């Protein structure tokens, strides 16, 4: 066999089957280029041209940072979802509290009315019943008035009845007119009608007359 025939025989030998390309991703692990994205992967490739070791370190660090970023995003989403739930729960709590407050106010009003009904019934009997004299009628009205005062006391309602000579308090006193009086000018001369307050809140100001100072010796 000549050298030319031997060379032709070697060329005709079947070639080996191609093996899978090196570096293909296997398993479930995501390739770094998928984690980092094309722009970052391109940056790492340019660094590798100059220093492969540095490029590997940069790539590992970028992968780590990207993983941390995703974890923080998931945590932020979880916190936002919890915040929405808390807001919804608080809104429902406010509705329940408001409803409960209305129920308590209604019951308190019902209790007060029930006690005032007793007072009204006593006044009705005092007017309708036959009395031997005016004194017995007056005694019945006084008993009813004391009963009403007890109701007011239970509700923390007190009377506003200033003394003559006191300074006028615009928040608690309503001046009806100025009169001649021995008390100092612009002080209370007399109480025309007492007022009422409940827990330091004025329900009705006391109606008073005020001294003009004409009878003040000083």
Short mmCIF file of C-alpha atoms in Angstrom, two decimals:
data_model
loop_
_atom_site.label_atom_id
_atom_site.label_comp_id
_atom_site.label_asym_id
_atom_site.label_seq_id
_atom_site.Cartn_x
_atom_site.Cartn_y
_atom_site.Cartn_z
CA UNK A 1 0.00 0.00 0.00
CA UNK A 2 1.43 3.33 -0.99
CA UNK A 3 1.59 6.31 1.40
CA UNK A 4 -1.17 8.05 -0.56
CA UNK A 5 -3.54 5.08 -0.12
CA UNK A 6 -2.78 4.88 3.63
CA UNK A 7 -3.63 8.52 4.15
CA UNK A 8 -6.91 8.08 2.27
CA UNK A 9 -7.83 5.09 4.50
CA UNK A 10 -7.28 7.17 7.68
CA UNK A 11 -9.48 9.97 6.35
CA UNK A 12 -12.33 7.52 5.72
CA UNK A 13 -12.43 6.18 9.31
CA UNK A 14 -15.74 7.10 11.08
CA UNK A 15 -15.47 10.02 13.50
CA UNK A 16 -16.40 9.63 17.21
CA UNK A 17 -19.91 10.74 18.23
CA UNK A 18 -20.03 14.23 19.65
CA UNK A 19 -20.22 14.33 23.47
CA UNK A 20 -22.46 16.85 25.25
CA UNK A 21 -20.98 20.32 25.35
CA UNK A 22 -19.03 21.10 28.48
CA UNK A 23 -20.63 23.56 30.90
CA UNK A 24 -24.31 22.68 30.24
CA UNK A 25 -26.51 23.32 33.29
CA UNK A 26 -27.64 20.15 35.05
CA UNK A 27 -30.00 19.62 37.95
CA UNK A 28 -32.30 22.34 39.34
CA UNK A 29 -29.64 24.94 40.11
CA UNK A 30 -30.15 28.14 38.15
CA UNK A 31 -27.18 29.22 35.96
CA UNK A 32 -25.39 32.31 37.18
CA UNK A 33 -26.25 34.23 34.02
CA UNK A 34 -29.97 33.65 34.78
CA UNK A 35 -29.51 34.89 38.36
CA UNK A 36 -27.49 37.98 37.48
CA UNK A 37 -29.12 38.96 34.23
CA UNK A 38 -27.50 39.66 30.87
CA UNK A 39 -25.99 43.06 31.72
CA UNK A 40 -24.24 41.87 34.88
CA UNK A 41 -23.09 38.66 33.17
CA UNK A 42 -21.59 40.76 30.38
CA UNK A 43 -19.77 42.87 32.96
CA UNK A 44 -18.30 39.75 34.59
CA UNK A 45 -17.18 38.50 31.17
CA UNK A 46 -15.30 41.74 30.50
CA UNK A 47 -13.58 41.49 33.89
CA UNK A 48 -12.61 37.89 33.09
CA UNK A 49 -10.69 39.07 30.04
CA UNK A 50 -8.32 40.88 32.37
CA UNK A 51 -8.39 38.62 35.44
CA UNK A 52 -10.30 35.33 35.56
CA UNK A 53 -9.80 34.91 39.33
CA UNK A 54 -11.15 38.38 40.06
CA UNK A 55 -14.06 37.76 37.70
CA UNK A 56 -14.96 34.58 39.59
CA UNK A 57 -14.91 36.43 42.93
CA UNK A 58 -17.02 39.27 41.53
CA UNK A 59 -19.51 36.84 40.07
CA UNK A 60 -19.86 34.92 43.35
CA UNK A 61 -20.39 38.14 45.28
CA UNK A 62 -22.95 39.42 42.79
CA UNK A 63 -24.84 36.14 42.96
CA UNK A 64 -24.85 36.40 46.78
CA UNK A 65 -26.11 40.01 46.68
CA UNK A 66 -28.83 39.13 44.19
CA UNK A 67 -29.97 36.29 46.44
CA UNK A 68 -30.09 38.66 49.43
CA UNK A 69 -32.06 41.19 47.38
CA UNK A 70 -34.67 38.61 46.47
CA UNK A 71 -34.99 37.53 50.10
CA UNK A 72 -35.49 41.14 51.17
CA UNK A 73 -38.13 41.64 48.50
CA UNK A 74 -40.00 38.57 49.72
CA UNK A 75 -39.77 39.83 53.31
CA UNK A 76 -41.04 43.27 52.24
CA UNK A 77 -43.98 41.68 50.42
CA UNK A 78 -44.78 39.63 53.52
CA UNK A 79 -44.65 42.72 55.76
CA UNK A 80 -46.88 44.65 53.37
CA UNK A 81 -49.42 41.83 53.38
CA UNK A 82 -49.37 41.72 57.19
CA UNK A 83 -49.82 45.49 57.32
CA UNK A 84 -52.89 45.27 55.09
CA UNK A 85 -54.35 42.57 57.33
CA UNK A 86 -53.65 44.63 60.47
CA UNK A 87 -55.32 47.67 58.93
CA UNK A 88 -58.37 45.61 58.05
CA UNK A 89 -58.49 44.15 61.58
CA UNK A 90 -58.18 47.63 63.14
CA UNK A 91 -60.96 48.95 60.92
CA UNK A 92 -63.22 46.11 62.00
CA UNK A 93 -62.28 46.75 65.64
CA UNK A 94 -63.28 50.42 65.33
CA UNK A 95 -66.64 49.41 63.88
CA UNK A 96 -67.25 46.96 66.73
CA UNK A 97 -66.16 49.52 69.36
CA UNK A 98 -68.45 52.17 67.88
CA UNK A 99 -71.36 49.75 67.87
CA UNK A 100 -70.61 48.75 71.46
CA UNK A 101 -70.46 52.41 72.52
CA UNK A 102 -73.87 53.07 71.01
CA UNK A 103 -75.29 50.07 72.83
CA UNK A 104 -73.89 51.29 76.15
CA UNK A 105 -75.25 54.81 75.59
CA UNK A 106 -78.66 53.37 74.75
CA UNK A 107 -78.72 51.23 77.89
CA UNK A 108 -77.60 54.17 80.05
CA UNK A 109 -80.37 56.32 78.60
CA UNK A 110 -82.93 53.59 79.17
CA UNK A 111 -81.85 53.25 82.80
CA UNK A 112 -82.13 57.00 83.36
CA UNK A 113 -85.58 57.17 81.76
CA UNK A 114 -86.80 54.29 83.93
CA UNK A 115 -85.83 56.22 87.07
CA UNK A 116 -87.37 59.44 85.77
CA UNK A 117 -90.60 57.56 85.07
CA UNK A 118 -90.84 56.84 88.79
CA UNK A 119 -90.39 60.52 89.55
CA UNK A 120 -93.09 61.48 87.04
CA UNK A 121 -95.51 58.92 88.48
CA UNK A 122 -95.00 60.36 91.96
CA UNK A 123 -95.67 63.88 90.66
CA UNK A 124 -98.79 62.68 88.87
CA UNK A 125 -100.11 61.07 92.04
CA UNK A 126 -99.31 64.23 94.00
CA UNK A 127 -101.43 66.25 91.59
CA UNK A 128 -104.29 63.79 91.06
CA UNK A 129 -104.73 62.43 94.60
CA UNK A 130 -107.05 64.22 96.97
CA UNK A 131 -105.29 66.09 99.76
CA UNK A 132 -106.79 67.29 102.98
CA UNK A 133 -104.75 70.47 102.85
CA UNK A 134 -102.05 72.25 100.88
CA UNK A 135 -99.43 71.20 103.41
CA UNK A 136 -99.83 67.49 102.61
CA UNK A 137 -99.59 68.29 98.88
CA UNK A 138 -96.42 70.28 99.47
CA UNK A 139 -94.94 67.39 101.45
CA UNK A 140 -95.56 64.97 98.58
CA UNK A 141 -93.92 67.32 96.06
CA UNK A 142 -90.90 67.76 98.32
CA UNK A 143 -90.47 63.98 98.57
CA UNK A 144 -90.60 63.72 94.79
CA UNK A 145 -88.06 66.54 94.44
CA UNK A 146 -85.65 64.72 96.76
CA UNK A 147 -86.11 61.58 94.68
CA UNK A 148 -85.23 63.56 91.55
CA UNK A 149 -82.15 64.99 93.26
CA UNK A 150 -80.98 61.44 94.03
CA UNK A 151 -81.31 60.57 90.35
CA UNK A 152 -79.23 63.64 89.45
CA UNK A 153 -76.62 62.73 92.05
CA UNK A 154 -76.33 59.20 90.68
CA UNK A 155 -75.73 60.69 87.22
CA UNK A 156 -73.10 63.10 88.59
CA UNK A 157 -75.33 66.10 87.90
CA UNK A 158 -74.86 69.03 90.26
CA UNK A 159 -76.59 72.38 90.59
CA UNK A 160 -74.96 75.69 89.70
CA UNK A 161 -76.15 78.15 92.34
CA UNK A 162 -73.59 80.94 92.94
CA UNK A 163 -73.61 83.10 96.04
CA UNK A 164 -74.47 86.78 95.90
CA UNK A 165 -71.33 88.90 95.51
CA UNK A 166 -69.44 86.26 93.50
CA UNK A 167 -67.68 87.17 90.27
CA UNK A 168 -69.58 86.36 87.10
CA UNK A 169 -68.29 83.32 85.22
CA UNK A 170 -69.41 83.60 81.57
CA UNK A 171 -69.01 79.82 81.16
CA UNK A 172 -71.42 79.01 84.00
CA UNK A 173 -73.56 82.13 84.48
CA UNK A 174 -75.99 83.87 82.13
CA UNK A 175 -76.60 87.53 83.02
CA UNK A 176 -80.29 88.44 82.71
CA UNK A 177 -80.18 92.12 83.77
CA UNK A 178 -78.40 94.66 85.97
CA UNK A 179 -80.08 95.70 89.21
CA UNK A 180 -79.50 98.00 92.15
CA UNK A 181 -77.60 96.12 94.79
CA UNK A 182 -75.29 96.59 97.77
CA UNK A 183 -72.85 94.12 96.24
CA UNK A 184 -69.82 95.34 94.28
CA UNK A 185 -70.41 96.39 90.70
CA UNK A 186 -70.56 93.58 88.10
CA UNK A 187 -70.85 90.86 90.74
CA UNK A 188 -73.82 88.54 91.14
CA UNK A 189 -76.73 90.16 92.92
CA UNK A 190 -79.14 87.23 92.90
CA UNK A 191 -79.85 83.90 91.21
CA UNK A 192 -82.91 84.02 89.00
CA UNK A 193 -82.72 80.34 88.05
CA UNK A 194 -80.05 77.80 89.03
CA UNK A 195 -78.05 75.97 86.37
CA UNK A 196 -76.77 72.40 86.10
CA UNK A 197 -73.49 70.74 85.19
CA UNK A 198 -72.50 67.13 84.67
CA UNK A 199 -68.92 65.94 85.13
CA UNK A 200 -67.63 69.54 84.83
CA UNK A 201 -69.65 70.10 81.66
CA UNK A 202 -72.25 72.86 81.88
CA UNK A 203 -75.66 71.54 80.83
CA UNK A 204 -77.50 74.76 81.62
CA UNK A 205 -75.99 78.04 82.81
CA UNK A 206 -77.39 79.67 85.91
CA UNK A 207 -79.48 82.76 85.15
CA UNK A 208 -78.38 85.61 87.40
CA UNK A 209 -78.83 89.31 87.97
CA UNK A 210 -75.77 91.53 88.26
CA UNK A 211 -75.20 94.45 90.60
CA UNK A 212 -74.83 97.88 89.03
CA UNK A 213 -72.88 99.02 92.09
CA UNK A 214 -75.27 101.83 92.96
CA UNK A 215 -75.77 100.60 96.52
CA UNK A 216 -72.12 99.79 97.18
CA UNK A 217 -70.89 101.97 100.06
CA UNK A 218 -67.33 101.62 98.94
#
